[in-house]
mmCIF file of C-alpha atoms and ligand atoms in Angstrom:
data_model
loop_
_atom_site.group_PDB
_atom_site.id
_atom_site.type_symbol
_atom_site.label_atom_id
_atom_site.label_comp_id
_atom_site.label_asym_id
_atom_site.label_seq_id
_atom_site.Cartn_x
_atom_site.Cartn_y
_atom_site.Cartn_z
ATOM 1 C CA MET A 1 0.190 0.099 0.051
ATOM 2 C CA ARG A 2 1.009 3.130 -0.800
ATOM 3 C CA ILE A 3 0.337 6.426 1.399
ATOM 4 C CA ASP A 4 1.153 10.217 0.329
ATOM 5 C CA VAL A 5 0.618 11.899 3.259
ATOM 6 C CA PHE A 6 -0.053 16.391 2.896
ATOM 7 C CA SER A 7 1.461 18.514 6.177
ATOM 8 C CA LEU A 8 2.647 21.624 6.904
ATOM 9 C CA PHE A 9 5.177 19.756 9.150
ATOM 10 C CA PRO A 10 6.491 16.325 7.748
ATOM 11 C CA GLU A 11 9.157 16.032 10.185
ATOM 12 C CA LEU A 12 6.339 15.150 12.802
ATOM 13 C CA PHE A 13 6.204 11.741 11.058
ATOM 14 C CA SER A 14 10.339 10.842 11.192
ATOM 15 C CA GLY A 15 10.385 9.534 14.574
ATOM 16 C CA PHE A 16 6.753 7.758 14.103
ATOM 17 C CA LEU A 17 8.008 6.434 10.623
ATOM 18 C CA GLY A 18 11.659 5.065 12.494
ATOM 19 C CA GLU A 19 10.667 3.064 14.641
ATOM 20 C CA SER A 20 8.772 -0.146 15.489
ATOM 21 C CA ILE A 21 5.983 -2.392 13.686
ATOM 22 C CA LEU A 22 5.958 0.262 11.011
ATOM 23 C CA LYS A 23 9.768 0.487 10.616
ATOM 24 C CA ARG A 24 9.455 -2.705 9.381
ATOM 25 C CA ALA A 25 6.978 -2.678 7.363
ATOM 26 C CA LEU A 26 8.385 0.064 5.185
ATOM 27 C CA ASP A 27 11.620 -2.111 5.224
ATOM 28 C CA ARG A 28 10.206 -4.776 3.465
ATOM 29 C CA GLN A 29 8.194 -2.737 1.211
ATOM 30 C CA LEU A 30 4.464 -3.759 2.557
ATOM 31 C CA LEU A 31 3.893 0.016 2.782
ATOM 32 C CA ASP A 32 5.593 2.414 1.395
ATOM 33 C CA VAL A 33 4.498 6.535 2.872
ATOM 34 C CA ARG A 34 5.543 9.458 1.483
ATOM 35 C CA LEU A 35 5.421 12.959 2.022
ATOM 36 C CA HIS A 36 4.601 16.275 0.710
ATOM 37 C CA ASN A 37 4.897 19.814 2.198
ATOM 38 C CA PRO A 38 2.380 22.016 0.053
ATOM 39 C CA ARG A 39 4.302 25.017 1.118
ATOM 40 C CA GLN A 40 6.715 23.496 -2.122
ATOM 41 C CA TRP A 41 3.726 24.434 -4.201
ATOM 42 C CA THR A 42 2.758 27.844 -3.281
ATOM 43 C CA GLU A 43 3.068 30.857 -5.524
ATOM 44 C CA ASN A 44 2.091 33.377 -2.658
ATOM 45 C CA LYS A 45 5.615 35.374 -3.462
ATOM 46 C CA HIS A 46 6.423 34.986 1.030
ATOM 47 C CA GLY A 47 5.629 31.258 0.630
ATOM 48 C CA ARG A 48 3.084 31.586 2.464
ATOM 49 C CA VAL A 49 0.081 28.913 2.854
ATOM 50 C CA ASP A 50 -2.596 30.358 5.105
ATOM 51 C CA ASP A 51 -4.431 33.961 5.516
ATOM 52 C CA ARG A 52 -7.192 35.674 7.724
ATOM 53 C CA PRO A 53 -10.836 34.008 7.616
ATOM 54 C CA TYR A 54 -13.597 36.273 4.926
ATOM 55 C CA GLY A 55 -15.899 36.960 7.790
ATOM 56 C CA GLY A 56 -13.301 38.028 10.336
ATOM 57 C CA GLY A 57 -12.483 35.634 13.900
ATOM 58 C CA PRO A 58 -9.686 34.282 15.124
ATOM 59 C CA GLY A 59 -7.066 32.455 13.653
ATOM 60 C CA MET A 60 -6.223 31.574 10.047
ATOM 61 C CA VAL A 61 -7.046 29.119 7.269
ATOM 62 C CA LEU A 62 -5.195 27.026 4.669
ATOM 63 C CA SER A 63 -5.318 28.112 1.443
ATOM 64 C CA PRO A 64 -6.656 26.424 -1.483
ATOM 65 C CA GLN A 65 -4.004 27.256 -4.104
ATOM 66 C CA PRO A 66 -0.978 25.248 -2.691
ATOM 67 C CA ILE A 67 -3.291 22.364 -1.137
ATOM 68 C CA VAL A 68 -5.106 21.634 -4.278
ATOM 69 C CA ASP A 69 -2.085 22.202 -6.574
ATOM 70 C CA ALA A 70 -0.011 20.317 -4.332
ATOM 71 C CA VAL A 71 -2.660 16.818 -4.694
ATOM 72 C CA GLN A 72 -3.201 17.376 -8.260
ATOM 73 C CA ALA A 73 -0.104 17.414 -8.921
ATOM 74 C CA ILE A 74 0.682 14.165 -7.295
ATOM 75 C CA ARG A 75 -2.487 12.377 -8.373
ATOM 76 C CA SER A 76 -1.894 13.211 -11.771
ATOM 77 C CA GLU A 77 1.476 10.779 -11.474
ATOM 78 C CA MET A 78 -0.754 7.303 -10.288
ATOM 79 C CA GLU A 79 -1.988 5.666 -12.853
ATOM 80 C CA GLN A 80 -5.292 4.784 -10.673
ATOM 81 C CA PRO A 81 -4.875 7.322 -7.672
ATOM 82 C CA GLY A 82 -7.107 5.920 -4.497
ATOM 83 C CA PRO A 83 -9.041 8.390 -2.010
ATOM 84 C CA ILE A 84 -8.683 11.328 -0.347
ATOM 85 C CA LEU A 85 -8.716 11.140 3.509
ATOM 86 C CA LEU A 86 -8.454 14.514 4.705
ATOM 87 C CA LEU A 87 -8.645 14.513 8.706
ATOM 88 C CA SER A 88 -10.990 17.076 10.236
ATOM 89 C CA PRO A 89 -12.761 17.205 13.959
ATOM 90 C CA THR A 90 -16.246 17.406 11.149
ATOM 91 C CA GLY A 91 -15.765 13.857 9.776
ATOM 92 C CA ARG A 92 -17.099 10.892 10.607
ATOM 93 C CA THR A 93 -15.529 8.836 12.990
ATOM 94 C CA TRP A 94 -12.965 6.562 12.295
ATOM 95 C CA ASN A 95 -13.339 3.049 13.426
ATOM 96 C CA GLN A 96 -12.032 -0.574 12.951
ATOM 97 C CA ARG A 97 -14.480 -1.215 10.954
ATOM 98 C CA TRP A 98 -13.572 1.970 8.300
ATOM 99 C CA ALA A 99 -9.932 0.729 8.666
ATOM 100 C CA GLU A 100 -10.644 -2.866 7.465
ATOM 101 C CA GLU A 101 -11.900 -1.385 3.846
ATOM 102 C CA LEU A 102 -9.613 0.834 3.813
ATOM 103 C CA ALA A 103 -6.033 -1.378 4.043
ATOM 104 C CA THR A 104 -7.800 -3.085 0.564
ATOM 105 C CA GLU A 105 -7.150 -0.007 -1.100
ATOM 106 C CA PRO A 106 -3.314 0.143 -3.078
ATOM 107 C CA HIS A 107 -3.283 3.247 -2.508
ATOM 108 C CA LEU A 108 -4.412 6.335 0.007
ATOM 109 C CA MET A 109 -3.922 10.179 0.154
ATOM 110 C CA MET A 110 -4.287 11.843 3.986
ATOM 111 C CA LEU A 111 -4.266 15.748 4.035
ATOM 112 C CA CYS A 112 -3.857 17.465 7.409
ATOM 113 C CA GLY A 113 -4.661 20.434 8.533
ATOM 114 C CA ARG A 114 -3.524 23.421 10.888
ATOM 115 C CA TYR A 115 -5.092 26.435 12.345
ATOM 116 C CA GLU A 116 -8.672 26.996 11.640
ATOM 117 C CA GLY A 117 -8.558 23.933 8.994
ATOM 118 C CA PHE A 118 -9.222 24.398 5.425
ATOM 119 C CA ASP A 119 -11.015 26.998 3.032
ATOM 120 C CA GLN A 120 -13.808 24.958 1.946
ATOM 121 C CA ARG A 121 -12.900 25.132 -1.409
ATOM 122 C CA ILE A 122 -10.311 22.267 -1.064
ATOM 123 C CA LEU A 123 -12.721 20.268 -0.163
ATOM 124 C CA ASP A 124 -15.408 20.995 -2.883
ATOM 125 C CA ILE A 125 -12.816 20.685 -5.474
ATOM 126 C CA LEU A 126 -10.862 17.522 -4.435
ATOM 127 C CA GLN A 127 -14.043 15.736 -3.096
ATOM 128 C CA PRO A 128 -12.353 14.240 -0.399
ATOM 129 C CA ILE A 129 -13.309 11.977 2.415
ATOM 130 C CA GLU A 130 -13.600 14.105 5.975
ATOM 131 C CA VAL A 131 -12.266 11.462 8.723
ATOM 132 C CA SER A 132 -12.691 12.106 12.647
ATOM 133 C CA ILE A 133 -10.994 10.153 14.714
ATOM 134 C CA GLY A 134 -12.793 11.747 17.623
ATOM 135 C CA ASP A 135 -14.792 14.175 19.600
ATOM 136 C CA TYR A 136 -12.408 16.768 20.409
ATOM 137 C CA VAL A 137 -10.044 18.936 18.715
ATOM 138 C CA ILE A 138 -6.214 18.237 18.455
ATOM 139 C CA ASN A 139 -3.690 21.190 16.996
ATOM 140 C CA GLY A 140 -3.024 19.560 13.526
ATOM 141 C CA GLY A 141 -4.037 16.454 11.252
ATOM 142 C CA GLU A 142 -0.470 14.577 11.680
ATOM 143 C CA VAL A 143 -1.320 12.504 14.853
ATOM 144 C CA ALA A 144 -5.019 11.910 13.288
ATOM 145 C CA ALA A 145 -3.271 10.726 9.883
ATOM 146 C CA MET A 146 -0.510 8.790 12.102
ATOM 147 C CA VAL A 147 -3.349 7.258 13.892
ATOM 148 C CA LEU A 148 -5.334 6.371 10.634
ATOM 149 C CA ILE A 149 -1.823 5.047 9.460
ATOM 150 C CA GLU A 150 -0.897 2.915 11.881
ATOM 151 C CA THR A 151 -4.748 1.308 12.334
ATOM 152 C CA VAL A 152 -4.332 0.145 8.391
ATOM 153 C CA MET A 153 -0.666 -0.360 8.283
ATOM 154 C CA ARG A 154 -2.048 -3.193 11.236
ATOM 155 C CA LEU A 155 -3.863 -5.331 9.212
ATOM 156 C CA LEU A 156 -2.099 -5.725 5.513
ATOM 157 C CA PRO A 157 -0.647 -9.082 5.569
ATOM 158 C CA GLY A 158 2.370 -10.040 7.388
ATOM 159 C CA ALA A 159 2.474 -6.563 8.877
ATOM 160 C CA LEU A 160 2.277 -8.250 12.123
ATOM 161 C CA GLY A 161 4.785 -10.957 13.325
ATOM 162 C CA ASP A 162 1.765 -13.263 14.384
ATOM 163 C CA GLU A 163 -1.605 -12.943 11.887
ATOM 164 C CA GLN A 164 -3.542 -14.370 14.860
ATOM 165 C CA SER A 165 -2.276 -10.937 17.005
ATOM 166 C CA ALA A 166 -4.673 -8.693 14.727
ATOM 167 C CA LEU A 167 -7.567 -10.933 14.424
ATOM 168 C CA GLN A 168 -7.869 -11.184 18.455
ATOM 169 C CA ASP A 169 -7.522 -6.963 19.061
ATOM 170 C CA SER A 170 -10.702 -5.122 20.183
ATOM 171 C CA PHE A 171 -13.032 -4.716 17.462
ATOM 172 C CA SER A 172 -11.533 -6.988 15.039
ATOM 173 C CA SER A 173 -13.832 -8.259 12.246
ATOM 174 C CA GLU A 174 -13.700 -11.736 14.529
ATOM 175 C CA ASN A 175 -15.909 -10.636 17.037
ATOM 176 C CA ARG A 176 -16.193 -6.542 17.057
ATOM 177 C CA ILE A 177 -15.912 -6.926 21.172
ATOM 178 C CA LEU A 178 -13.055 -5.914 23.663
ATOM 179 C CA GLU A 179 -10.242 -8.409 24.194
ATOM 180 C CA PHE A 180 -10.210 -9.915 27.091
ATOM 181 C CA PRO A 181 -7.447 -9.135 30.362
ATOM 182 C CA GLN A 182 -4.193 -10.601 29.204
ATOM 183 C CA TYR A 183 -1.594 -11.940 31.555
ATOM 184 C CA THR A 184 1.995 -12.814 31.795
ATOM 185 C CA ARG A 185 4.945 -14.079 33.946
ATOM 186 C CA PRO A 186 5.550 -13.827 37.196
ATOM 187 C CA ARG A 187 2.195 -16.349 38.322
ATOM 188 C CA GLU A 188 2.077 -14.087 41.100
ATOM 189 C CA PHE A 189 2.647 -10.682 41.488
ATOM 190 C CA ARG A 190 1.851 -8.577 44.592
ATOM 191 C CA GLY A 191 -0.701 -11.351 45.565
ATOM 192 C CA LEU A 192 -2.536 -11.104 42.430
ATOM 193 C CA THR A 193 -2.426 -14.482 40.712
ATOM 194 C CA VAL A 194 -2.633 -15.485 36.937
ATOM 195 C CA PRO A 195 -6.421 -17.240 36.472
ATOM 196 C CA GLU A 196 -5.893 -21.208 36.871
ATOM 197 C CA VAL A 197 -7.295 -21.745 33.584
ATOM 198 C CA LEU A 198 -4.372 -20.298 31.122
ATOM 199 C CA LEU A 199 -2.166 -22.577 33.231
ATOM 200 C CA SER A 200 -4.226 -25.447 32.140
ATOM 201 C CA GLY A 201 -2.795 -25.824 28.367
ATOM 202 C CA ASP A 202 -6.345 -27.177 27.558
ATOM 203 C CA HIS A 203 -6.966 -24.546 24.786
ATOM 204 C CA PRO A 204 -11.069 -25.392 24.494
ATOM 205 C CA LYS A 205 -11.077 -24.615 27.865
ATOM 206 C CA ILE A 206 -8.895 -21.201 27.358
ATOM 207 C CA ASP A 207 -10.705 -19.975 24.825
ATOM 208 C CA ALA A 208 -13.732 -20.413 25.758
ATOM 209 C CA TRP A 209 -12.593 -18.091 29.405
ATOM 210 C CA ARG A 210 -11.379 -15.371 26.924
ATOM 211 C CA ARG A 211 -14.790 -15.452 24.991
ATOM 212 C CA GLN A 212 -16.604 -15.036 28.465
ATOM 213 C CA GLU A 213 -13.746 -12.664 29.574
ATOM 214 C CA SER A 214 -14.941 -10.353 26.486
ATOM 215 C CA GLU A 215 -18.451 -10.480 26.645
ATOM 216 C CA THR A 216 -18.470 -9.574 30.407
ATOM 217 C CA ARG A 217 -15.539 -6.708 29.841
ATOM 218 C CA THR A 218 -18.134 -5.549 26.687
ATOM 219 C CA ARG A 219 -21.182 -5.552 28.196
ATOM 220 C CA GLN A 220 -20.126 -3.781 31.792
ATOM 221 C CA ARG A 221 -17.941 -1.096 29.485
ATOM 222 C CA ARG A 222 -19.965 -0.862 25.604
ATOM 223 C CA ARG A 223 -23.356 -2.155 25.923
ATOM 224 C CA GLU A 224 -23.516 -1.002 22.085
ATOM 225 C CA LEU A 225 -21.244 -3.221 20.782
ATOM 226 C CA LEU A 226 -23.076 -6.595 21.978
ATOM 227 C CA ASP A 227 -26.321 -5.188 20.332
ATOM 228 C CA GLU A 228 -25.065 -4.636 17.123
HETATM 229 N N1 LIG B 1 -11.239 24.762 13.739
HETATM 230 C C1 LIG B 1 -11.575 23.654 13.825
HETATM 231 C C2 LIG B 1 -12.519 23.001 13.788
HETATM 232 O O1 LIG B 1 -13.127 23.249 14.836
HETATM 233 O O2 LIG B 1 -13.334 22.051 12.835
HETATM 234 C C3 LIG B 1 -10.458 22.692 14.413
HETATM 235 C C4 LIG B 1 -8.962 22.808 13.709
HETATM 236 S S1 LIG B 1 -7.472 21.910 14.235
HETATM 237 C C5 LIG B 1 -7.073 23.720 15.974
HETATM 238 C C6 LIG B 1 -6.733 22.186 13.510
HETATM 239 C C7 LIG B 1 -6.398 20.393 12.212
HETATM 240 O O3 LIG B 1 -6.514 19.888 12.911
HETATM 241 C C8 LIG B 1 -7.584 20.575 11.532
HETATM 242 O O4 LIG B 1 -7.812 21.163 10.001
HETATM 243 C C9 LIG B 1 -7.158 18.760 11.832
HETATM 244 O O5 LIG B 1 -6.650 18.242 10.387
HETATM 245 C C10 LIG B 1 -6.940 18.417 13.045
HETATM 246 N N2 LIG B 1 -7.918 17.517 13.516
HETATM 247 C C11 LIG B 1 -8.090 18.449 15.015
HETATM 248 N N3 LIG B 1 -8.991 17.711 15.549
HETATM 249 C C12 LIG B 1 -8.952 16.489 14.964
HETATM 250 C C13 LIG B 1 -10.054 15.298 15.041
HETATM 251 N N4 LIG B 1 -10.267 15.187 16.008
HETATM 252 N N5 LIG B 1 -9.868 14.255 13.918
HETATM 253 C C14 LIG B 1 -9.168 14.831 13.036
HETATM 254 N N6 LIG B 1 -8.134 15.491 12.468
HETATM 255 C C15 LIG B 1 -8.527 16.558 13.336
#
């Protein structure tokens, strides 16, 4: 999968892409993330990419020209450009089911906003899909794009060490409920012991216990998932 990310602060991605599972996926060419700074496309003689909002009010709004030109330039290089995802608190809320759908796409584009967000004509022209990571506001779309990248890359075949890992995750397509409690060594810590069933080696019994714990946890914390 190739992901083109448009950000005024592309350097924010360097640590993120350079570590752990994500780095391994990039090294193994399961994923190709390309960063673009719309500032490179600006026609403003002072290099500006934003301006004050018409109608007044605080902050700055991202100007249409650099972003529309940047996205169209990259799209024109591609035979089959994929969906454009524009990060915004006004978008549809991201979830695992949506990530599963997008993980089958060979190409995605992600537009990261800053300041007060995007000039509406960027949306009118590029017709992106607006994606929110939740009902709160962060400073920029970069962290939100990182959330999308990680969710999708975990679902790419071969990206995780063990394929079962993504299947047993909370919300996964296997069950759509919360994961069961996990334990590791030691068997006893500060008087708290690991449930006996997990030490039994009886895998049907362990599976039944985990299923039961997942359902109990989901009923207590996220009842609506069971109803769905
Ligand atoms: N004025 C905007 C509003 O109230 O909807 C918020 C702008 S926010 C400070 C700047 C940028 O951060 C947004 O353009 C968007 O790209 C990103 N952002 C902030 N919160 C987000 C969220 N919940 N989901 C996705 N992106 C978000």
